[in-house]
Backbone as JSON, one array per atom type, in Angstrom:
{
  "sequence": "MSQSPLYLQIKRYIIDNIESAKWPIGHRIPTELELTEQFKVSRMTVNKAVRDLVAEGKLSRKPRLGTFVCIADDKAESPLLDIQNIAEEVRLRGKTYSSKVIKQIALRADDSIATKLGIMLGSPIFYSEIIHLEDNFPIQYELRWVNSLYIPGYLDQDFSQITPNQYLSDNCPLSAIEHTVEAVAADDTVRSALKMGLNEPCLLLNRRTWSEDKLVSSALLYHPGTRYKLSSKILLT",
  "N": [[-1.1, -34.56, 6.01], [0.41, -31.77, 7.73], [1.73, -31.22, 11.1], [0.82, -28.84, 12.08], [-1.75, -26.62, 13.41], [-5.09, -27.42, 12.42], [-6.69, -25.4, 11.23], [-4.76, -23.66, 10.3], [-3.53, -25.2, 8.37], [-5.54, -25.36, 6.47], [-5.79, -22.7, 5.88], [-3.26, -22.26, 4.74], [-3.5, -23.84, 2.49], [-5.44, -22.43, 1.03], [-4.09, -19.98, 0.62], [-1.91, -20.9, -0.9], [-3.19, -21.66, -3.27], [-4.05, -19.17, -4.14], [-1.63, -17.73, -4.47], [-0.37, -19.23, -6.42], [-1.87, -18.59, -8.56], [-3.87, -20.27, -9.31], [-6.3, -19.8, -8.2], [-7.43, -16.98, -9.22], [-7.62, -13.34, -8.81], [-10.84, -12.36, -7.9], [-11.91, -14.86, -8.1], [-14.24, -17.28, -6.94], [-13.96, -18.98, -4.0], [-14.06, -22.43, -2.74], [-17.01, -23.35, -0.9], [-17.6, -23.04, 2.67], [-18.74, -25.38, 3.6], [-17.98, -27.18, 1.61], [-15.19, -27.14, 1.96], [-15.08, -28.12, 4.53], [-15.91, -30.77, 4.13], [-13.91, -31.6, 2.4], [-11.53, -31.49, 3.94], [-12.21, -32.92, 6.12], [-12.91, -31.82, 8.64], [-14.2, -29.71, 11.31], [-16.88, -27.34, 10.86], [-16.38, -24.99, 12.21], [-13.59, -24.88, 12.31], [-12.89, -24.48, 9.63], [-14.17, -22.04, 9.23], [-12.68, -20.37, 10.9], [-10.2, -20.26, 9.54], [-10.99, -19.02, 7.13], [-12.06, -16.6, 8.08], [-9.77, -15.38, 9.13], [-8.3, -14.88, 6.77], [-9.99, -13.15, 5.45], [-9.85, -10.99, 7.19], [-7.19, -10.33, 6.78], [-7.29, -9.28, 4.29], [-7.12, -10.85, 2.02], [-9.22, -12.35, 1.18], [-12.69, -11.78, 0.4], [-15.99, -11.51, 1.61], [-19.13, -11.97, 0.06], [-22.39, -11.36, 0.57], [-24.75, -13.93, 0.13], [-23.54, -14.65, -2.21], [-20.94, -15.7, -1.96], [-17.46, -16.37, -1.11], [-14.64, -14.55, -2.09], [-11.54, -14.15, -3.9], [-9.29, -11.56, -3.21], [-7.04, -8.75, -3.35], [-6.69, -6.63, -1.2], [-4.88, -4.93, 0.05], [-3.19, -3.81, -1.75], [-4.23, -1.92, -3.48], [-4.55, 0.26, -6.23], [-5.01, 3.83, -6.39], [-7.12, 6.64, -7.01], [-7.92, 10.15, -7.05], [-11.23, 11.29, -6.34], [-12.43, 13.77, -6.53], [-10.97, 15.27, -8.24], [-8.87, 15.57, -11.18], [-6.28, 13.62, -12.2], [-3.28, 12.86, -13.97], [-3.07, 9.6, -15.0], [-0.73, 8.25, -15.57], [1.17, 9.69, -14.12], [0.2, 9.26, -11.54], [0.72, 6.51, -11.22], [3.53, 6.45, -11.37], [4.18, 7.98, -9.13], [3.54, 6.19, -7.17], [5.7, 4.63, -7.23], [5.76, 2.76, -9.22], [5.84, 1.23, -12.53], [4.63, 2.77, -15.4], [2.63, 1.99, -18.26], [0.96, 1.65, -21.47], [-1.68, 0.41, -23.62], [-2.8, 1.07, -26.75], [-5.87, 0.63, -28.09], [-7.86, 1.51, -29.89], [-8.14, 4.38, -32.02], [-9.77, 6.6, -33.5], [-11.84, 8.36, -35.98], [-15.25, 9.28, -35.72], [-18.86, 9.41, -36.16], [-21.21, 11.04, -34.17], [-23.45, 9.1, -32.28], [-26.82, 8.75, -30.92], [-26.47, 8.47, -28.11], [-23.83, 9.39, -27.58], [-23.93, 11.95, -28.68], [-25.67, 13.16, -26.92], [-24.17, 13.0, -24.54], [-21.99, 14.66, -25.16], [-23.23, 16.99, -25.78], [-23.87, 17.77, -28.42], [-24.87, 17.88, -31.94], [-26.67, 15.14, -33.4], [-24.78, 12.9, -35.34], [-22.6, 14.55, -35.6], [-19.07, 15.17, -36.2], [-16.69, 13.34, -34.34], [-13.96, 12.35, -32.16], [-12.57, 9.24, -31.15], [-11.11, 7.24, -28.62], [-9.58, 4.31, -27.29], [-8.14, 2.83, -24.65], [-5.9, 0.87, -22.71], [-4.65, 1.18, -19.53], [-1.72, 0.5, -17.71], [-0.11, -0.77, -14.75], [3.0, -1.62, -13.71], [2.93, -3.49, -15.78], [0.42, -4.6, -15.48], [-3.04, -4.44, -15.99], [-4.94, -1.6, -14.93], [-6.8, 0.28, -15.57], [-9.35, 0.77, -17.93], [-9.95, 2.7, -20.55], [-12.42, 4.45, -22.28], [-12.95, 6.94, -24.53], [-14.58, 9.86, -25.75], [-14.28, 12.62, -27.84], [-14.88, 16.03, -28.57], [-14.33, 16.95, -31.72], [-14.19, 19.48, -32.78], [-13.04, 21.17, -30.91], [-10.63, 19.97, -30.27], [-8.73, 19.48, -32.56], [-6.33, 18.15, -33.17], [-6.29, 15.67, -31.99], [-6.28, 12.96, -32.92], [-3.78, 12.78, -34.0], [-1.97, 12.25, -32.07], [0.42, 10.29, -30.2], [-0.63, 8.06, -28.17], [0.61, 6.14, -26.71], [2.72, 7.31, -25.62], [1.93, 9.65, -24.41], [-0.73, 10.46, -22.23], [-4.3, 10.66, -22.93], [-5.54, 12.34, -21.06], [-3.4, 14.03, -20.24], [-2.78, 15.31, -22.66], [-5.21, 16.63, -23.27], [-5.42, 18.31, -21.05], [-3.23, 19.98, -21.44], [-3.96, 21.3, -23.76], [-6.58, 22.18, -23.61], [-7.32, 23.8, -21.08], [-8.57, 22.71, -17.97], [-11.78, 23.49, -16.69], [-14.09, 22.62, -15.46], [-15.46, 19.61, -14.04], [-17.33, 16.57, -14.26], [-18.32, 13.88, -12.38], [-19.42, 10.55, -12.09], [-19.89, 7.65, -10.27], [-20.16, 4.16, -10.54], [-21.02, 0.82, -9.56], [-20.57, -1.91, -11.52], [-21.49, -4.78, -13.53], [-19.02, -6.31, -15.19], [-18.63, -6.67, -18.7], [-17.67, -9.17, -21.2], [-15.67, -7.97, -22.79], [-14.6, -5.91, -21.18], [-13.73, -7.4, -18.95], [-11.76, -8.99, -20.15], [-9.94, -7.02, -21.05], [-9.05, -5.95, -18.63], [-8.13, -8.13, -17.3], [-9.76, -9.51, -15.46], [-11.37, -11.58, -12.98], [-14.17, -13.84, -13.33], [-16.21, -13.24, -11.5], [-15.35, -10.9, -10.39], [-15.65, -7.68, -8.94], [-16.47, -4.53, -10.54], [-15.52, -1.17, -10.99], [-16.95, 1.7, -12.35], [-16.19, 4.77, -13.63], [-17.79, 7.52, -14.72], [-16.97, 10.25, -16.66], [-17.05, 13.68, -17.46], [-15.65, 16.52, -19.06], [-14.98, 20.02, -19.03], [-13.78, 22.93, -20.74], [-13.46, 26.19, -20.1], [-16.5, 27.3, -21.33], [-16.91, 25.1, -22.86], [-17.84, 21.84, -23.6], [-15.73, 19.36, -23.61], [-14.88, 16.6, -23.56], [-16.01, 13.19, -23.03], [-15.87, 10.4, -20.98], [-15.57, 6.89, -20.24], [-14.37, 5.14, -17.59], [-13.12, 2.23, -16.65], [-12.44, 0.13, -13.85], [-10.77, -2.53, -12.13], [-12.4, -3.75, -9.37], [-11.21, -5.02, -7.16], [-8.65, -4.19, -7.25], [-8.45, -1.49, -7.32], [-9.29, 1.79, -6.14], [-11.33, 4.65, -5.46], [-11.0, 7.86, -4.07], [-11.65, 10.62, -1.82], [-11.0, 13.84, -0.38], [-12.19, 16.22, 1.75], [-11.99, 19.46, 2.91], [-13.29, 20.92, 5.74], [-14.56, 23.98, 6.77]],
  "CA": [[-1.12, -33.18, 6.51], [1.45, -31.47, 8.69], [1.31, -31.21, 12.49], [0.34, -27.52, 12.47], [-3.19, -26.63, 13.65], [-5.87, -27.7, 11.21], [-7.14, -24.18, 10.55], [-3.6, -23.11, 9.6], [-3.32, -26.01, 7.17], [-6.55, -24.94, 5.5], [-5.4, -21.34, 5.48], [-2.11, -22.4, 3.85], [-4.04, -24.38, 1.25], [-6.1, -21.33, 0.31], [-3.04, -19.04, 0.19], [-1.15, -21.53, -1.99], [-3.99, -21.58, -4.49], [-4.06, -17.77, -4.57], [-0.29, -17.33, -4.91], [-0.04, -19.96, -7.65], [-2.8, -18.08, -9.56], [-4.92, -21.25, -9.59], [-7.47, -19.03, -7.85], [-7.08, -15.58, -9.49], [-8.44, -12.3, -8.2], [-12.23, -12.46, -8.32], [-12.35, -16.25, -8.08], [-15.0, -17.7, -5.76], [-13.33, -20.18, -3.43], [-15.05, -23.41, -2.3], [-17.79, -22.95, 0.27], [-17.11, -23.6, 3.93], [-19.2, -26.76, 3.67], [-17.12, -27.98, 0.72], [-13.88, -27.27, 2.6], [-15.28, -29.0, 5.68], [-15.94, -32.14, 3.63], [-12.61, -31.91, 1.78], [-10.49, -31.68, 4.94], [-12.72, -33.76, 7.21], [-12.79, -31.05, 9.88], [-15.44, -29.05, 11.71], [-17.2, -26.07, 10.19], [-15.74, -23.93, 12.99], [-12.18, -24.83, 11.92], [-12.83, -23.83, 8.31], [-14.59, -20.65, 9.4], [-11.54, -19.64, 11.49], [-9.22, -20.01, 8.47], [-11.54, -18.05, 6.19], [-12.16, -15.3, 8.76], [-8.42, -14.8, 9.2], [-7.9, -14.4, 5.44], [-10.81, -11.97, 5.19], [-9.26, -9.91, 8.0], [-5.91, -9.97, 6.18], [-7.53, -8.65, 2.99], [-6.89, -11.77, 0.9], [-10.54, -12.82, 0.76], [-13.82, -10.91, 0.76], [-17.28, -12.21, 1.62], [-20.24, -11.3, -0.6], [-23.61, -12.02, 1.05], [-25.53, -14.76, -0.8], [-22.76, -14.98, -3.41], [-19.81, -16.54, -1.62], [-16.21, -15.75, -0.67], [-13.86, -14.32, -3.29], [-10.14, -13.76, -3.76], [-9.01, -10.16, -3.46], [-5.79, -8.25, -2.75], [-7.15, -5.31, -0.79], [-3.82, -4.08, 0.59], [-2.34, -3.29, -2.81], [-5.09, -1.26, -4.45], [-4.2, 1.57, -6.77], [-5.98, 4.81, -5.9], [-7.24, 7.91, -7.72], [-8.81, 11.1, -6.38], [-12.55, 11.36, -6.93], [-12.84, 15.15, -6.72], [-9.97, 15.95, -9.06], [-8.39, 14.76, -12.3], [-4.83, 13.52, -12.27], [-2.75, 12.03, -15.04], [-2.89, 8.27, -14.44], [0.69, 7.89, -15.69], [1.87, 10.3, -12.99], [-0.24, 8.54, -10.34], [1.44, 5.24, -11.15], [4.94, 6.72, -11.08], [4.27, 8.44, -7.75], [3.47, 5.01, -6.32], [6.93, 3.89, -7.4], [5.53, 1.7, -10.18], [6.12, 1.55, -13.93], [3.42, 2.99, -16.2], [2.62, 1.74, -19.69], [-0.41, 1.62, -21.98], [-1.95, -0.24, -24.89], [-3.81, 1.79, -27.51], [-6.7, -0.33, -28.81], [-8.47, 2.23, -31.01], [-7.95, 5.83, -32.08], [-10.45, 6.78, -34.79], [-12.86, 9.39, -36.16], [-16.59, 8.72, -35.79], [-20.0, 10.32, -36.12], [-21.87, 10.86, -32.88], [-24.78, 8.5, -32.23], [-27.7, 9.44, -29.97], [-25.9, 8.47, -26.76], [-22.65, 10.26, -27.5], [-24.37, 13.32, -28.95], [-26.22, 13.67, -25.66], [-23.08, 13.16, -23.58], [-21.12, 15.78, -25.53], [-24.04, 18.17, -26.03], [-23.7, 18.13, -29.83], [-25.9, 17.36, -32.83], [-26.54, 13.78, -33.88], [-24.0, 12.81, -36.57], [-21.44, 15.46, -35.6], [-17.79, 14.45, -36.18], [-16.03, 13.23, -33.04], [-12.82, 11.44, -32.1], [-12.75, 8.19, -30.14], [-9.92, 6.46, -28.27], [-9.8, 3.19, -26.39], [-6.78, 2.6, -24.15], [-5.71, 0.14, -21.45], [-3.55, 1.72, -18.74], [-1.12, -0.58, -16.92], [0.84, -0.5, -13.68], [3.89, -2.79, -13.67], [2.45, -4.41, -16.83], [-0.86, -5.19, -15.13], [-4.06, -3.41, -16.28], [-5.69, -1.03, -13.81], [-7.87, 1.14, -16.06], [-9.74, 0.62, -19.33], [-10.5, 4.03, -20.86], [-13.12, 4.73, -23.52], [-13.1, 8.4, -24.51], [-15.12, 10.55, -26.92], [-13.8, 14.0, -27.8], [-15.44, 16.95, -29.57], [-13.24, 17.24, -32.66], [-14.15, 20.91, -33.07], [-12.2, 21.83, -29.93], [-9.33, 19.31, -30.19], [-8.54, 18.93, -33.91], [-5.12, 17.34, -33.32], [-6.37, 14.52, -31.07], [-5.93, 11.7, -33.57], [-2.37, 12.81, -34.4], [-1.11, 12.01, -30.9], [0.86, 8.94, -29.88], [-1.08, 7.88, -26.8], [1.48, 5.23, -25.97], [3.74, 8.17, -25.03], [1.26, 10.68, -23.61], [-2.11, 10.04, -22.0], [-5.3, 11.63, -23.37], [-5.73, 13.32, -20.0], [-2.33, 15.02, -20.3], [-2.92, 16.09, -23.9], [-6.36, 17.52, -23.15], [-5.1, 19.32, -20.04], [-2.28, 20.92, -22.02], [-4.52, 22.04, -24.89], [-7.86, 22.76, -23.21], [-7.24, 23.84, -19.61], [-9.78, 22.25, -17.3], [-12.54, 24.47, -15.91], [-15.12, 21.91, -14.69], [-15.55, 18.17, -14.26], [-18.51, 15.87, -13.75], [-17.99, 12.49, -12.09], [-20.43, 9.64, -11.56], [-19.27, 6.35, -10.03], [-21.11, 3.05, -10.47], [-20.54, -0.55, -9.5], [-21.2, -2.55, -12.67], [-21.06, -6.13, -13.91], [-18.17, -6.13, -16.38], [-18.89, -7.6, -19.8], [-16.49, -9.94, -21.6], [-14.63, -7.08, -23.3], [-13.96, -5.23, -20.04], [-13.0, -8.41, -18.16], [-10.56, -9.38, -20.89], [-9.01, -5.89, -21.06], [-8.51, -5.72, -17.29], [-7.73, -9.44, -16.75], [-10.58, -9.69, -14.27], [-12.05, -12.84, -12.79], [-15.57, -13.85, -13.76], [-17.07, -12.61, -10.48], [-14.67, -9.75, -9.8], [-16.42, -6.44, -9.08], [-15.9, -3.52, -11.44], [-15.89, 0.22, -10.75], [-17.03, 2.5, -13.57], [-16.21, 6.21, -13.43], [-18.24, 8.33, -15.86], [-16.35, 11.56, -16.51], [-17.15, 14.7, -18.53], [-14.77, 17.66, -18.75], [-15.21, 21.28, -19.72], [-12.76, 23.97, -20.77], [-14.31, 27.38, -20.15], [-17.88, 26.84, -21.45], [-16.92, 24.07, -23.89], [-17.84, 20.45, -23.15], [-14.66, 18.85, -24.47], [-14.79, 15.15, -23.68], [-16.77, 12.3, -22.17], [-15.09, 9.16, -20.87], [-15.91, 5.8, -19.34], [-13.13, 4.62, -17.04], [-13.4, 0.99, -15.92], [-11.38, -0.29, -12.95], [-11.03, -3.76, -11.37], [-12.75, -3.32, -8.02], [-10.33, -5.59, -6.15], [-7.3, -3.63, -7.4], [-8.51, -0.05, -7.53], [-10.25, 2.5, -5.34], [-11.44, 6.09, -5.67], [-11.1, 8.48, -2.76], [-11.75, 12.07, -1.82], [-10.73, 14.51, 0.88], [-12.86, 17.51, 1.77], [-11.65, 20.27, 4.07], [-14.46, 21.63, 6.27], [-14.17, 25.21, 7.47]],
  "C": [[-0.03, -32.98, 7.57], [0.87, -31.47, 10.11], [0.84, -29.84, 12.95], [-1.17, -27.58, 12.67], [-3.98, -26.74, 12.34], [-6.29, -26.43, 10.47], [-5.99, -23.53, 9.79], [-3.29, -23.91, 8.33], [-4.31, -25.61, 6.08], [-6.22, -23.54, 4.98], [-4.24, -21.39, 4.49], [-2.55, -22.93, 2.49], [-4.66, -23.28, 0.39], [-5.06, -20.35, -0.23], [-2.23, -19.62, -0.97], [-1.9, -21.45, -3.31], [-4.06, -20.16, -5.04], [-2.71, -17.39, -5.17], [0.15, -18.05, -6.17], [-0.9, -19.51, -8.82], [-3.81, -19.14, -10.01], [-6.27, -20.63, -9.26], [-7.13, -17.55, -8.06], [-7.97, -14.61, -8.74], [-9.85, -12.38, -8.77], [-12.78, -13.87, -8.3], [-13.13, -16.56, -6.79], [-14.4, -18.99, -5.23], [-14.42, -21.18, -3.04], [-15.79, -22.91, -1.05], [-17.2, -23.58, 1.53], [-17.54, -25.07, 4.08], [-18.33, -27.67, 2.8], [-15.74, -28.18, 1.33], [-13.96, -28.19, 3.82], [-15.23, -30.47, 5.25], [-14.58, -32.55, 3.06], [-11.56, -32.26, 2.83], [-10.93, -32.52, 6.14], [-12.53, -33.1, 8.57], [-14.13, -30.41, 10.2], [-15.64, -27.76, 10.92], [-16.51, -24.91, 10.9], [-14.27, -23.77, 12.58], [-12.02, -24.12, 10.58], [-13.16, -22.35, 8.44], [-13.46, -19.8, 9.97], [-10.52, -19.3, 10.41], [-9.71, -18.93, 7.53], [-11.63, -16.67, 6.82], [-10.8, -14.61, 8.85], [-8.02, -14.19, 7.86], [-8.74, -13.2, 5.01], [-10.22, -10.77, 5.93], [-7.93, -9.42, 7.42], [-6.07, -9.34, 4.79], [-7.29, -9.55, 1.8], [-8.19, -12.35, 0.35], [-11.59, -11.78, 1.13], [-15.1, -11.72, 0.65], [-18.32, -11.35, 0.91], [-21.52, -12.02, -0.19], [-24.39, -12.68, -0.08], [-24.77, -15.13, -2.06], [-21.58, -15.9, -3.1], [-18.61, -15.73, -1.13], [-15.25, -15.72, -1.85], [-12.43, -13.87, -2.97], [-10.01, -12.27, -4.05], [-7.69, -9.8, -2.8], [-6.05, -6.81, -2.34], [-6.03, -4.37, -0.39], [-2.98, -3.42, -0.49], [-3.16, -2.6, -3.9], [-4.47, 0.05, -4.92], [-5.31, 2.54, -6.37], [-5.93, 6.07, -6.73], [-8.15, 8.84, -6.94], [-10.14, 11.18, -7.1], [-12.95, 12.79, -7.27], [-11.87, 15.95, -7.58], [-9.64, 15.05, -10.24], [-6.88, 14.79, -12.28], [-4.45, 12.6, -13.43], [-2.43, 10.65, -14.47], [-1.44, 7.82, -14.54], [1.48, 8.45, -14.52], [1.48, 9.62, -11.68], [0.58, 7.27, -10.14], [2.89, 5.47, -10.76], [5.13, 7.2, -9.65], [4.17, 7.29, -6.75], [4.73, 4.16, -6.43], [6.81, 2.73, -8.37], [5.87, 2.17, -11.59], [4.81, 1.64, -14.71], [3.65, 2.58, -17.65], [1.17, 1.69, -20.15], [-0.47, 0.86, -23.29], [-3.08, 0.51, -25.58], [-4.58, 0.78, -28.36], [-7.33, 0.3, -30.05], [-8.18, 3.72, -30.89], [-8.48, 6.27, -33.44], [-11.41, 7.97, -34.78], [-14.21, 8.7, -36.34], [-17.62, 9.83, -35.99], [-20.79, 10.01, -34.86], [-23.23, 10.2, -33.04], [-25.59, 9.23, -31.17], [-27.06, 9.58, -28.59], [-24.74, 9.45, -26.63], [-23.0, 11.71, -27.78], [-24.93, 13.95, -27.68], [-25.12, 13.93, -24.65], [-22.22, 14.38, -23.88], [-21.91, 17.07, -25.83], [-23.91, 18.68, -27.46], [-24.82, 17.52, -30.66], [-25.6, 15.91, -33.22], [-25.77, 13.78, -35.21], [-22.81, 13.75, -36.64], [-20.14, 14.65, -35.57], [-17.18, 14.48, -34.78], [-14.8, 12.34, -33.18], [-13.05, 10.45, -30.95], [-11.43, 7.48, -29.91], [-10.28, 5.42, -27.23], [-8.42, 2.71, -25.94], [-6.82, 1.8, -22.84], [-4.48, 0.72, -20.75], [-3.04, 0.64, -17.78], [-0.16, -0.06, -15.86], [1.68, -1.75, -13.49], [3.36, -3.9, -14.58], [1.14, -5.11, -16.48], [-1.95, -4.13, -15.27], [-4.81, -2.93, -15.05], [-6.81, -0.11, -14.28], [-8.08, 0.9, -17.56], [-10.52, 1.88, -19.69], [-11.14, 4.07, -22.24], [-13.44, 6.22, -23.53], [-13.6, 8.93, -25.85], [-14.79, 12.03, -26.78], [-14.48, 14.82, -28.9], [-14.31, 17.41, -30.49], [-13.12, 18.72, -32.99], [-13.16, 21.63, -32.15], [-10.78, 21.24, -29.87], [-9.0, 18.67, -31.55], [-7.33, 18.02, -34.06], [-5.14, 16.05, -32.51], [-5.88, 13.22, -31.72], [-4.46, 11.64, -34.0], [-1.42, 12.43, -33.27], [-0.75, 10.53, -30.76], [0.53, 8.68, -28.41], [-0.39, 6.72, -26.08], [2.58, 6.03, -25.27], [3.16, 9.26, -24.14], [-0.18, 10.23, -23.42], [-3.08, 11.08, -22.57], [-5.53, 12.72, -22.33], [-4.67, 14.43, -20.07], [-2.46, 15.91, -21.52], [-4.07, 17.08, -23.79], [-6.09, 18.64, -22.15], [-4.18, 20.39, -20.6], [-2.92, 21.81, -23.08], [-5.88, 22.67, -24.62], [-7.9, 22.79, -21.69], [-8.58, 23.57, -18.95], [-10.45, 23.37, -16.52], [-13.62, 23.8, -15.06], [-15.08, 20.43, -15.04], [-16.87, 17.66, -13.7], [-18.14, 14.41, -13.59], [-19.22, 11.74, -11.59], [-19.78, 8.27, -11.43], [-20.36, 5.29, -9.87], [-20.36, 1.75, -10.24], [-21.3, -1.3, -10.6], [-20.72, -3.99, -12.81], [-20.29, -6.0, -15.22], [-18.56, -7.14, -17.45], [-17.58, -8.28, -20.21], [-15.34, -9.05, -22.07], [-13.87, -6.41, -22.17], [-13.15, -6.23, -19.21], [-11.71, -8.82, -18.84], [-9.51, -8.27, -20.85], [-8.31, -5.73, -19.72], [-8.06, -7.01, -16.59], [-8.45, -9.7, -15.43], [-11.16, -11.09, -14.21], [-13.51, -12.71, -13.13], [-16.47, -13.1, -12.79], [-16.43, -11.39, -9.83], [-15.49, -8.49, -9.99], [-15.69, -5.42, -9.94], [-16.42, -2.15, -11.06], [-15.87, 0.97, -12.08], [-17.15, 3.97, -13.19], [-16.63, 6.87, -14.75], [-17.7, 9.74, -15.67], [-16.64, 12.44, -17.73], [-16.32, 15.9, -18.1], [-15.08, 18.85, -19.64], [-13.95, 22.13, -19.69], [-13.49, 25.27, -21.07], [-15.76, 26.9, -20.27], [-18.02, 25.71, -22.47], [-16.87, 22.68, -23.26], [-16.92, 19.69, -24.1], [-14.69, 17.35, -24.65], [-15.71, 14.44, -22.7], [-16.05, 10.96, -22.16], [-15.75, 8.17, -19.93], [-14.61, 5.17, -18.9], [-13.46, 3.42, -16.15], [-12.18, 0.6, -15.07], [-11.74, -1.62, -12.3], [-11.24, -3.42, -9.9], [-11.84, -3.87, -6.93], [-8.93, -4.99, -6.2], [-7.3, -2.12, -7.5], [-9.55, 0.57, -6.6], [-10.2, 3.98, -5.67], [-11.67, 6.73, -4.32], [-11.24, 9.99, -2.89], [-11.43, 12.6, -0.42], [-11.33, 15.9, 0.8], [-12.48, 18.24, 3.06], [-12.87, 21.07, 4.49], [-13.98, 22.85, 7.06], [-15.25, 25.65, 8.42]]
}
């Protein structure tokens, strides 16, 4: 070991594992007791190193679960009380936007989707599944169901060039939105799509949109909790 203070050596060890991607975002690092035994130092020394990294936003503590890798200072952000085109959001942050279209198909509404869209069971609908990326790294996994009666040209669009949000806004001007945000445990499909760690938290935004009195679409928007946040600003008069 070097001659620098012991807590700094432990801190450097943790940072090296994060920066080398040996410990990816969402990874649970060794416990303080395990680090104490590994480095043959006091618990106080290990605690100092971990506390510093938590304060710097590189680690986050989860009560009864452990301490996890996170990059809190570089989170993408979307407004909670409005709808913005995610491609434009990314570009405004000075980043490069891209997307991967996973599915774009016609379906018949099952019970769940019929309820979400306010239509009859078995009605024709359109479905798209898209991963949105910022600098080639996934930040949103979008599952969207659209009432085909109101947007007949939906499946003809190239959603690698235009986002569903932009297309819907251009063709069915927004009159109302409904947002519900949940913290969820991501399943294997979501974790794979968003390149999330096994224990990384996930934010799910449920969104429904209306144009005039027409309920046009319902979407599930998954975000990696360590890389994304939703915010709002309300002016009080």
